[in-house]
PDB file of C-alpha atoms in Angstrom:
ATOM      1  CA  MET A 122     134.747  91.444  83.592  1.00 35.00           C
ATOM      2  CA  LYS A 123     131.896  93.999  83.642  1.00 33.00           C
ATOM      3  CA  HIS A 124     132.235  96.896  81.346  1.00 35.00           C
ATOM      4  CA  PRO A 125     131.579 100.440  82.765  1.00 37.00           C
ATOM      5  CA  ILE A 126     128.253 101.996  81.701  1.00 34.00           C
ATOM      6  CA  ASP A 127     128.567 105.014  79.412  1.00 40.00           C
ATOM      7  CA  ARG A 128     126.290 107.344  81.295  1.00 40.00           C
ATOM      8  CA  LYS A 129     125.878 109.856  78.402  1.00 40.00           C
ATOM      9  CA  GLN A 130     125.092 107.110  75.878  1.00 39.00           C
ATOM     10  CA  PHE A 131     122.660 105.455  78.213  1.00 34.00           C
ATOM     11  CA  LEU A 132     120.696 108.623  78.986  1.00 39.00           C
ATOM     12  CA  GLN A 133     120.540 109.386  75.286  1.00 40.00           C
ATOM     13  CA  THR A 134     119.079 105.995  74.668  1.00 36.00           C
ATOM     14  CA  MET A 135     116.634 106.310  77.433  1.00 37.00           C
ATOM     15  CA  SER A 136     115.361 109.721  75.941  1.00 41.00           C
ATOM     16  CA  LEU A 137     114.603 107.921  72.806  1.00 36.00           C
ATOM     17  CA  LEU A 138     112.751 105.111  74.610  1.00 36.00           C
ATOM     18  CA  ALA A 139     110.807 107.525  76.955  1.00 38.00           C
ATOM     19  CA  GLY A 140     107.158 107.028  76.702  1.00 37.00           C
ATOM     20  CA  SER A 141     107.531 103.623  75.274  1.00 34.00           C
ATOM     21  CA  SER A 142     109.550 101.582  77.768  1.00 36.00           C
ATOM     22  CA  LEU A 143     109.638 101.139  81.465  1.00 44.00           C
ATOM     23  CA  VAL A 144     113.023 101.836  82.817  1.00 47.00           C
ATOM     24  CA  PRO A 145     113.673  99.646  85.921  1.00 48.00           C
ATOM     25  CA  MET A 146     114.183 101.732  89.146  1.00 45.00           C
ATOM     26  CA  GLU A 147     117.348  99.720  89.793  1.00 49.00           C
ATOM     27  CA  THR A 148     118.819 101.078  86.467  1.00 50.00           C
ATOM     28  CA  TRP A 149     118.239 104.683  87.412  1.00 46.00           C
ATOM     29  CA  ALA A 150     119.632 104.064  90.979  1.00 49.00           C
ATOM     30  CA  ALA A 151     122.867 102.466  89.632  1.00 52.00           C
ATOM     31  CA  LEU A 152     123.480 105.683  87.590  1.00 49.00           C
ATOM     32  CA  GLY A 153     122.395 108.134  90.408  1.00 54.00           C
ATOM     33  CA  ALA A 154     119.733 109.632  88.044  1.00 61.00           C
ATOM     34  CA  LYS A 155     116.075 110.158  88.330  1.00 66.00           C
ATOM     35  CA  PRO A 156     114.036 111.079  85.184  1.00 77.00           C
ATOM     36  CA  ALA A 157     111.789 114.101  85.244  1.00 88.00           C
ATOM     37  CA  SER A 158     108.079 113.567  85.867  1.00 91.00           C
ATOM     38  CA  LYS A 159     105.971 113.208  82.830  1.00 94.00           C
ATOM     39  CA  MET A 160     102.672 112.796  84.781  1.00 98.00           C
ATOM     40  CA  LYS A 161      99.783 115.017  84.341  1.00 98.00           C
ATOM     41  CA  LEU A 162      97.076 115.884  86.976  1.00 98.00           C
ATOM     42  CA  GLY A 163      93.310 115.740  86.413  1.00 98.00           C
ATOM     43  CA  LEU A 164      90.126 114.991  88.012  1.00 98.00           C
ATOM     44  CA  VAL A 165      87.453 112.312  88.351  1.00 97.00           C
ATOM     45  CA  THR A 166      84.062 113.723  88.634  1.00 96.00           C
ATOM     46  CA  TYR A 167      83.381 111.825  91.958  1.00 90.00           C
ATOM     47  CA  LEU A 168      82.555 113.931  95.026  1.00 90.00           C
ATOM     48  CA  TRP A 169      84.420 117.063  93.912  1.00 94.00           C
ATOM     49  CA  GLY A 170      82.911 117.305  90.420  1.00 94.00           C
ATOM     50  CA  LYS A 171      79.531 115.443  90.636  1.00 94.00           C
ATOM     51  CA  ASP A 172      77.419 118.589  90.810  1.00 95.00           C
ATOM     52  CA  TRP A 173      79.133 120.487  87.901  1.00 97.00           C
ATOM     53  CA  ASP A 174      78.066 120.613  84.311  1.00 97.00           C
ATOM     54  CA  VAL A 175      80.719 120.376  81.605  1.00 97.00           C
ATOM     55  CA  PRO A 176      81.383 124.142  81.260  1.00 97.00           C
ATOM     56  CA  THR A 177      81.711 124.413  85.112  1.00 97.00           C
ATOM     57  CA  LEU A 178      84.068 121.357  85.195  1.00 97.00           C
ATOM     58  CA  ILE A 179      86.284 122.882  82.601  1.00 98.00           C
ATOM     59  CA  ALA A 180      86.305 126.360  84.122  1.00 98.00           C
ATOM     60  CA  ASN A 181      87.185 124.967  87.691  1.00 98.00           C
ATOM     61  CA  CYS A 182      89.967 122.651  86.300  1.00 98.00           C
ATOM     62  CA  THR A 183      91.365 125.471  84.270  1.00 98.00           C
ATOM     63  CA  ALA A 184      91.439 127.846  87.207  1.00 98.00           C
ATOM     64  CA  THR A 185      93.272 125.250  89.359  1.00 98.00           C
ATOM     65  CA  GLY A 186      95.749 123.845  86.743  1.00 97.00           C
ATOM     66  CA  LEU A 187      94.135 120.463  86.444  1.00 98.00           C
ATOM     67  CA  THR A 188      94.419 119.603  82.651  1.00 97.00           C
ATOM     68  CA  GLY A 189      92.212 116.484  82.263  1.00 98.00           C
ATOM     69  CA  ILE A 190      88.808 115.154  83.358  1.00 98.00           C
ATOM     70  CA  GLU A 191      87.363 111.543  83.503  1.00 98.00           C
ATOM     71  CA  LEU A 192      83.565 111.870  83.328  1.00 98.00           C
ATOM     72  CA  ARG A 193      82.111 109.422  85.779  1.00 96.00           C
ATOM     73  CA  VAL A 194      78.641 108.328  84.807  1.00 93.00           C
ATOM     74  CA  ASP A 195      75.398 109.455  86.383  1.00 87.00           C
ATOM     75  CA  HIS A 196      76.607 112.908  87.425  1.00 88.00           C
ATOM     76  CA  ALA A 197      75.423 116.459  86.703  1.00 91.00           C
ATOM     77  CA  HIS A 198      77.595 116.801  83.532  1.00 95.00           C
ATOM     78  CA  GLY A 199      74.826 114.678  81.798  1.00 94.00           C
ATOM     79  CA  VAL A 200      77.235 112.889  79.549  1.00 97.00           C
ATOM     80  CA  SER A 201      75.904 109.493  78.577  1.00 97.00           C
ATOM     81  CA  PRO A 202      75.233 107.100  75.631  1.00 97.00           C
ATOM     82  CA  GLU A 203      71.789 108.595  75.289  1.00 97.00           C
ATOM     83  CA  LEU A 204      73.316 111.848  73.924  1.00 98.00           C
ATOM     84  CA  SER A 205      72.478 112.603  70.232  1.00 98.00           C
ATOM     85  CA  LYS A 206      75.119 113.118  67.640  1.00 98.00           C
ATOM     86  CA  HIS A 207      74.653 116.911  67.922  1.00 98.00           C
ATOM     87  CA  GLU A 208      74.989 116.766  71.698  1.00 98.00           C
ATOM     88  CA  ARG A 209      78.118 114.737  71.545  1.00 98.00           C
ATOM     89  CA  GLN A 210      79.686 117.192  69.207  1.00 98.00           C
ATOM     90  CA  ARG A 211      78.902 120.000  71.467  1.00 98.00           C
ATOM     91  CA  VAL A 212      80.709 118.160  74.551  1.00 98.00           C
ATOM     92  CA  LYS A 213      83.713 117.497  72.264  1.00 98.00           C
ATOM     93  CA  ASP A 214      83.922 121.098  71.138  1.00 98.00           C
ATOM     94  CA  GLN A 215      83.675 122.386  74.667  1.00 98.00           C
ATOM     95  CA  PHE A 216      86.766 120.405  75.582  1.00 98.00           C
ATOM     96  CA  SER A 217      88.489 121.176  72.222  1.00 98.00           C
ATOM     97  CA  ASN A 218      88.152 124.895  72.871  1.00 98.00           C
ATOM     98  CA  SER A 219      89.695 124.753  76.178  1.00 98.00           C
ATOM     99  CA  ALA A 220      93.055 123.673  77.761  1.00 97.00           C
ATOM    100  CA  VAL A 221      91.394 120.705  79.587  1.00 98.00           C
ATOM    101  CA  GLN A 222      91.360 117.287  77.999  1.00 98.00           C
ATOM    102  CA  CYS A 223      88.441 114.740  78.176  1.00 98.00           C
ATOM    103  CA  ILE A 224      90.186 111.555  79.500  1.00 98.00           C
ATOM    104  CA  GLY A 225      87.060 109.478  78.851  1.00 98.00           C
ATOM    105  CA  MET A 226      84.205 107.882  80.732  1.00 98.00           C
ATOM    106  CA  GLY A 227      84.505 106.310  84.093  1.00 98.00           C
ATOM    107  CA  THR A 228      81.686 103.522  84.115  1.00 98.00           C
ATOM    108  CA  ASN A 229      80.438 100.984  86.523  1.00 96.00           C
ATOM    109  CA  GLU A 230      80.294  98.122  83.972  1.00 98.00           C
ATOM    110  CA  GLN A 231      81.385  94.846  85.288  1.00 98.00           C
ATOM    111  CA  TYR A 232      81.844  91.188  83.962  1.00 98.00           C
ATOM    112  CA  ASP A 233      81.590  88.983  86.960  1.00 98.00           C
ATOM    113  CA  PHE A 234      77.939  88.140  86.683  1.00 98.00           C
ATOM    114  CA  PRO A 235      77.181  84.424  86.829  1.00 98.00           C
ATOM    115  CA  ASP A 236      73.990  85.447  85.004  1.00 98.00           C
ATOM    116  CA  GLN A 237      75.231  85.295  81.364  1.00 97.00           C
ATOM    117  CA  GLN A 238      72.358  87.701  80.194  1.00 98.00           C
ATOM    118  CA  ARG A 239      73.549  90.245  82.606  1.00 98.00           C
ATOM    119  CA  LEU A 240      77.152  89.842  81.437  1.00 98.00           C
ATOM    120  CA  GLN A 241      76.218  90.249  77.945  1.00 98.00           C
ATOM    121  CA  ALA A 242      74.185  93.244  78.772  1.00 98.00           C
ATOM    122  CA  SER A 243      77.192  94.841  80.549  1.00 98.00           C
ATOM    123  CA  VAL A 244      79.533  94.040  77.599  1.00 98.00           C
ATOM    124  CA  ALA A 245      76.949  95.787  75.200  1.00 98.00           C
ATOM    125  CA  ARG A 246      76.615  98.863  77.397  1.00 98.00           C
ATOM    126  CA  THR A 247      80.433  99.062  77.684  1.00 98.00           C
ATOM    127  CA  LYS A 248      80.527  99.175  73.794  1.00 98.00           C
ATOM    128  CA  GLU A 249      78.057 102.081  73.813  1.00 98.00           C
ATOM    129  CA  PHE A 250      80.286 103.956  76.364  1.00 98.00           C
ATOM    130  CA  ILE A 251      83.465 103.323  74.052  1.00 98.00           C
ATOM    131  CA  GLN A 252      81.510 104.700  71.179  1.00 98.00           C
ATOM    132  CA  LEU A 253      80.523 107.780  73.374  1.00 98.00           C
ATOM    133  CA  SER A 254      84.006 108.413  74.485  1.00 98.00           C
ATOM    134  CA  ALA A 255      85.224 108.418  70.915  1.00 98.00           C
ATOM    135  CA  ASP A 256      82.556 110.774  69.857  1.00 98.00           C
ATOM    136  CA  ILE A 257      83.308 113.237  72.705  1.00 98.00           C
ATOM    137  CA  GLY A 258      87.154 113.219  72.177  1.00 98.00           C
ATOM    138  CA  GLY A 259      87.930 111.007  75.141  1.00 98.00           C
ATOM    139  CA  THR A 260      90.735 108.382  75.074  1.00 98.00           C
ATOM    140  CA  GLY A 261      89.381 105.478  76.957  1.00 98.00           C
ATOM    141  CA  VAL A 262      86.785 103.907  79.280  1.00 98.00           C
ATOM    142  CA  LYS A 263      87.102 102.765  82.827  1.00 98.00           C
ATOM    143  CA  VAL A 264      85.428  99.417  83.826  1.00 98.00           C
ATOM    144  CA  LYS A 265      85.345  97.267  86.953  1.00 97.00           C
ATOM    145  CA  PRO A 266      85.967  93.488  87.765  1.00 96.00           C
ATOM    146  CA  ASN A 267      83.894  93.610  90.358  1.00 93.00           C
ATOM    147  CA  ALA A 268      82.977  90.740  92.755  1.00 96.00           C
ATOM    148  CA  PHE A 269      83.194  87.003  93.525  1.00 97.00           C
ATOM    149  CA  HIS A 270      80.112  85.019  93.993  1.00 97.00           C
ATOM    150  CA  ASP A 271      79.021  82.252  96.179  1.00 96.00           C
ATOM    151  CA  GLY A 272      79.128  78.793  94.504  1.00 97.00           C
ATOM    152  CA  VAL A 273      81.247  79.982  91.502  1.00 98.00           C
ATOM    153  CA  PRO A 274      84.984  79.159  91.685  1.00 98.00           C
ATOM    154  CA  ARG A 275      87.098  82.277  91.659  1.00 98.00           C
ATOM    155  CA  GLU A 276      89.247  81.095  88.905  1.00 98.00           C
ATOM    156  CA  LYS A 277      86.211  80.870  86.592  1.00 98.00           C
ATOM    157  CA  THR A 278      85.058  84.288  87.592  1.00 98.00           C
ATOM    158  CA  MET A 279      88.490  85.652  86.767  1.00 98.00           C
ATOM    159  CA  ALA A 280      88.645  83.967  83.488  1.00 98.00           C
ATOM    160  CA  GLN A 281      85.261  85.177  82.576  1.00 98.00           C
ATOM    161  CA  ILE A 282      86.203  88.718  83.397  1.00 98.00           C
ATOM    162  CA  GLY A 283      89.464  88.338  81.414  1.00 98.00           C
ATOM    163  CA  ALA A 284      87.469  87.042  78.367  1.00 98.00           C
ATOM    164  CA  ALA A 285      85.143  89.904  78.483  1.00 98.00           C
ATOM    165  CA  LEU A 286      88.052  92.467  78.708  1.00 98.00           C
ATOM    166  CA  ASN A 287      89.828  90.888  75.768  1.00 98.00           C
ATOM    167  CA  GLU A 288      86.620  91.238  73.693  1.00 98.00           C
ATOM    168  CA  LEU A 289      86.131  94.958  74.726  1.00 98.00           C
ATOM    169  CA  ALA A 290      89.765  95.749  74.400  1.00 98.00           C
ATOM    170  CA  ALA A 291      89.722  94.657  70.793  1.00 98.00           C
ATOM    171  CA  TYR A 292      86.482  96.575  70.097  1.00 98.00           C
ATOM    172  CA  ALA A 293      87.953  99.728  71.905  1.00 98.00           C
ATOM    173  CA  ALA A 294      91.025  99.627  69.817  1.00 98.00           C
ATOM    174  CA  ASP A 295      88.919  99.984  66.703  1.00 98.00           C
ATOM    175  CA  PHE A 296      87.609 103.323  68.147  1.00 98.00           C
ATOM    176  CA  GLY A 297      91.119 104.552  69.265  1.00 98.00           C
ATOM    177  CA  GLN A 298      90.040 103.993  72.858  1.00 98.00           C
ATOM    178  CA  GLN A 299      91.808 102.339  75.756  1.00 98.00           C
ATOM    179  CA  LEU A 300      90.025  99.938  78.024  1.00 98.00           C
ATOM    180  CA  ARG A 301      90.995 100.440  81.670  1.00 98.00           C
ATOM    181  CA  LEU A 302      90.140  98.060  84.429  1.00 98.00           C
ATOM    182  CA  GLU A 303      90.018  99.798  87.742  1.00 98.00           C
ATOM    183  CA  VAL A 304      91.474  97.958  90.670  1.00 98.00           C
ATOM    184  CA  HIS A 305      88.113  97.598  92.444  1.00 97.00           C
ATOM    185  CA  GLY A 306      85.691  95.488  94.234  1.00 96.00           C
ATOM    186  CA  ASN A 307      85.579  93.129  97.314  1.00 93.00           C
ATOM    187  CA  GLU A 308      88.535  90.888  97.082  1.00 96.00           C
ATOM    188  CA  THR A 309      88.739  91.424  93.236  1.00 97.00           C
ATOM    189  CA  GLN A 310      90.762  94.534  94.086  1.00 97.00           C
ATOM    190  CA  ASP A 311      93.496  92.288  95.734  1.00 98.00           C
ATOM    191  CA  LEU A 312      96.493  92.715  93.434  1.00 98.00           C
ATOM    192  CA  PRO A 313      97.258  88.954  92.998  1.00 98.00           C
ATOM    193  CA  ASN A 314      93.624  88.635  91.748  1.00 98.00           C
ATOM    194  CA  ILE A 315      93.935  91.577  89.475  1.00 98.00           C
ATOM    195  CA  LYS A 316      97.184  90.096  88.031  1.00 98.00           C
ATOM    196  CA  THR A 317      95.316  86.865  87.252  1.00 98.00           C
ATOM    197  CA  ILE A 318      92.493  88.683  85.609  1.00 98.00           C
ATOM    198  CA  MET A 319      94.958  90.443  83.449  1.00 98.00           C
ATOM    199  CA  ASP A 320      96.849  87.258  82.604  1.00 98.00           C
ATOM    200  CA  HIS A 321      93.413  86.073  81.076  1.00 98.00           C
ATOM    201  CA  ALA A 322      93.153  89.573  79.498  1.00 98.00           C
ATOM    202  CA  ASP A 323      96.182  89.442  77.319  1.00 97.00           C
ATOM    203  CA  HIS A 324      95.072  91.828  74.676  1.00 98.00           C
ATOM    204  CA  PRO A 325      97.507  94.764  74.670  1.00 98.00           C
ATOM    205  CA  ASN A 326      94.670  97.369  74.816  1.00 98.00           C
ATOM    206  CA  ALA A 327      93.320  95.876  78.105  1.00 98.00           C
ATOM    207  CA  THR A 328      95.066  97.898  80.826  1.00 98.00           C
ATOM    208  CA  ILE A 329      94.882  98.631  84.584  1.00 98.00           C
ATOM    209  CA  CYS A 330      93.765 101.789  86.286  1.00 98.00           C
ATOM    210  CA  TRP A 331      95.547 101.788  89.635  1.00 98.00           C
ATOM    211  CA  ASN A 332      93.141 102.984  92.390  1.00 98.00           C
ATOM    212  CA  CYS A 333      95.052 103.548  95.647  1.00 98.00           C
ATOM    213  CA  ASN A 334      93.118 101.030  97.841  1.00 97.00           C
ATOM    214  CA  PRO A 335      94.110 100.179 101.227  1.00 97.00           C
ATOM    215  CA  GLN A 336      94.451  96.397 100.038  1.00 97.00           C
ATOM    216  CA  ASP A 337      97.547  97.597  98.088  1.00 98.00           C
ATOM    217  CA  LEU A 338      99.414  97.388 101.217  1.00 98.00           C
ATOM    218  CA  ASP A 339      98.297  93.818 102.028  1.00 97.00           C
ATOM    219  CA  GLY A 340     100.234  90.627 101.683  1.00 96.00           C
ATOM    220  CA  GLN A 341     103.807  91.289 100.860  1.00 96.00           C
ATOM    221  CA  GLY A 342     103.259  95.072 100.736  1.00 97.00           C
ATOM    222  CA  PHE A 343     102.896  97.948  98.512  1.00 98.00           C
ATOM    223  CA  GLN A 344     106.023  97.433  96.339  1.00 98.00           C
ATOM    224  CA  TYR A 345     105.590  93.792  95.735  1.00 98.00           C
ATOM    225  CA  ASN A 346     101.783  94.430  94.780  1.00 98.00           C
ATOM    226  CA  PHE A 347     102.776  97.398  92.644  1.00 98.00           C
ATOM    227  CA  ASP A 348     105.423  95.382  90.702  1.00 98.00           C
ATOM    228  CA  LEU A 349     102.957  92.594  90.040  1.00 98.00           C
ATOM    229  CA  VAL A 350     100.904  94.658  87.636  1.00 98.00           C
ATOM    230  CA  LYS A 351     102.974  97.738  86.687  1.00 98.00           C
ATOM    231  CA  ASP A 352     103.595  96.572  83.109  1.00 97.00           C
ATOM    232  CA  ARG A 353      99.901  96.558  82.519  1.00 98.00           C
ATOM    233  CA  PHE A 354      99.161 100.188  83.633  1.00 98.00           C
ATOM    234  CA  GLY A 355      96.998 102.197  81.312  1.00 98.00           C
ATOM    235  CA  ASP A 356      96.889 106.026  81.017  1.00 98.00           C
ATOM    236  CA  THR A 357      94.902 106.710  84.289  1.00 98.00           C
ATOM    237  CA  VAL A 358      95.727 106.386  87.896  1.00 98.00           C
ATOM    238  CA  HIS A 359      93.113 107.260  90.572  1.00 98.00           C
ATOM    239  CA  VAL A 360      94.236 108.841  93.742  1.00 98.00           C
ATOM    240  CA  ARG A 361      92.562 110.378  96.938  1.00 98.00           C
ATOM    241  CA  GLU A 362      94.007 113.498  98.562  1.00 97.00           C
ATOM    242  CA  LEU A 363      97.805 113.406  98.024  1.00 97.00           C
ATOM    243  CA  ASP A 364      98.426 114.731 101.546  1.00 96.00           C
ATOM    244  CA  ARG A 365      96.827 111.884 103.294  1.00 95.00           C
ATOM    245  CA  THR A 366      99.108 109.757 105.377  1.00 95.00           C
ATOM    246  CA  ASP A 367      97.184 106.430 105.278  1.00 96.00           C
ATOM    247  CA  TYR A 368      98.601 105.577 101.782  1.00 98.00           C
ATOM    248  CA  PRO A 369     102.199 105.755 100.494  1.00 98.00           C
ATOM    249  CA  TYR A 370     101.630 108.500  97.866  1.00 98.00           C
ATOM    250  CA  PRO A 371     105.344 109.456  97.845  1.00 97.00           C
ATOM    251  CA  ALA A 372     106.324 105.919  96.934  1.00 97.00           C
ATOM    252  CA  LEU A 373     103.570 105.682  94.321  1.00 98.00           C
ATOM    253  CA  LEU A 374     104.603 108.837  92.591  1.00 97.00           C
ATOM    254  CA  GLU A 375     108.143 107.872  92.847  1.00 96.00           C
ATOM    255  CA  ASN A 376     107.639 104.553  91.302  1.00 97.00           C
ATOM    256  CA  LEU A 377     105.616 106.099  88.419  1.00 97.00           C
ATOM    257  CA  THR A 378     108.264 108.693  87.732  1.00 96.00           C
ATOM    258  CA  ARG A 379     111.091 106.305  87.608  1.00 94.00           C
ATOM    259  CA  MET A 380     109.211 103.982  85.288  1.00 94.00           C
ATOM    260  CA  GLY A 381     108.653 106.913  82.865  1.00 95.00           C
ATOM    261  CA  TYR A 382     104.907 106.840  83.290  1.00 97.00           C
ATOM    262  CA  ALA A 383     103.409 109.627  81.189  1.00 97.00           C
ATOM    263  CA  GLY A 384      99.724 109.151  82.160  1.00 98.00           C
ATOM    264  CA  TRP A 385      97.141 110.945  84.151  1.00 98.00           C
ATOM    265  CA  ILE A 386      96.999 111.144  87.990  1.00 98.00           C
ATOM    266  CA  LEU A 387      93.321 111.801  88.542  1.00 98.00           C
ATOM    267  CA  LEU A 388      91.979 113.038  91.808  1.00 98.00           C
ATOM    268  CA  GLU A 389      89.063 111.005  93.057  1.00 97.00           C
ATOM    269  CA  CYS A 390      88.892 112.516  96.496  1.00 94.00           C
ATOM    270  CA  HIS A 391      86.523 111.275  99.195  1.00 91.00           C
ATOM    271  CA  THR A 392      86.233 114.463 101.298  1.00 93.00           C
ATOM    272  CA  ASP A 393      83.558 117.057 100.921  1.00 93.00           C
ATOM    273  CA  PRO A 394      85.178 120.560 101.524  1.00 95.00           C
ATOM    274  CA  ALA A 395      83.178 123.630 101.412  1.00 94.00           C
ATOM    275  CA  ASP A 396      85.396 125.184  98.724  1.00 97.00           C
ATOM    276  CA  LYS A 397      86.222 122.397  96.285  1.00 97.00           C
ATOM    277  CA  VAL A 398      88.055 124.773  93.903  1.00 97.00           C
ATOM    278  CA  GLN A 399      90.428 125.882  96.546  1.00 98.00           C
ATOM    279  CA  SER A 400      90.911 122.146  97.595  1.00 97.00           C
ATOM    280  CA  MET A 401      91.749 121.352  93.830  1.00 98.00           C
ATOM    281  CA  ARG A 402      94.242 124.221  93.866  1.00 98.00           C
ATOM    282  CA  GLU A 403      95.913 122.986  97.017  1.00 98.00           C
ATOM    283  CA  GLN A 404      96.191 119.399  95.602  1.00 98.00           C
ATOM    284  CA  ARG A 405      97.747 120.941  92.507  1.00 98.00           C
ATOM    285  CA  THR A 406     100.403 122.492  94.670  1.00 97.00           C
ATOM    286  CA  ILE A 407     101.076 119.232  96.469  1.00 97.00           C
ATOM    287  CA  PHE A 408     101.384 117.240  93.342  1.00 98.00           C
ATOM    288  CA  ASP A 409     103.877 119.742  91.824  1.00 97.00           C
ATOM    289  CA  ARG A 410     105.937 119.471  95.081  1.00 96.00           C
ATOM    290  CA  MET A 411     105.893 115.670  95.138  1.00 95.00           C
ATOM    291  CA  THR A 412     106.855 115.294  91.444  1.00 94.00           C
ATOM    292  CA  SER A 413     109.440 117.974  91.294  1.00 89.00           C
ATOM    293  CA  ALA A 414     112.894 116.631  90.301  1.00 62.00           C
TER     294      ALA A 414
END
């Protein structure tokens, strides 16, 4: 005989576990309950922030209610491993003196190269970005898988990527940084392949940055692909404009809310509006509406 669930006791237990456990959607559904969203909205300096320096980025995010920034490399903010100790401290102070958090660095480093010298160079460069992110007050570094190669078995490539991620995840942990593998690359972005890579990368500090690709809907569909890797999510999720209808953003945010996700939803928008600040403000409004209890 099944014993009835004590709702009050269950919810008290869930409040203690919030932020450290993923509560299955089925459990919340059985109770008729939905937890409040813990997600935060921020910006990736892709098209909407690529021409802004750090003070402008902070000012525009403050004005629009976006509270975090992932600094993509090679943009006008000029934050790179070549910065001196003094320059790094200045960047850190600019964020510390604002209401906007530095989420870390968004790099293009990848670990699929058949050429082992290129692979080791990318690993070494990633370590420089990890040190940089720590110095400027960031929390992690985003990297990529990023491709398969003719003549190289895919399993070998995925194992190589996983091994590199394990090495870098351990290194990043020593700096208090999270390693975030973006779901990216021709065919490497397919979620079954990402899962295989992460099965090789079993270090707990090796995480996934969900990227809202069209391929997320392939195969058995969005929910199946989401569930394949949801237990490996890191602190960042990249989204496009949340009012687009070619991706199931309501389902994504619902899933994240129900699993107690407390990370960053980062706008990596692909349009080029004339007034980007106003567009950021509009996305803030849409996000608030979509995540309201």
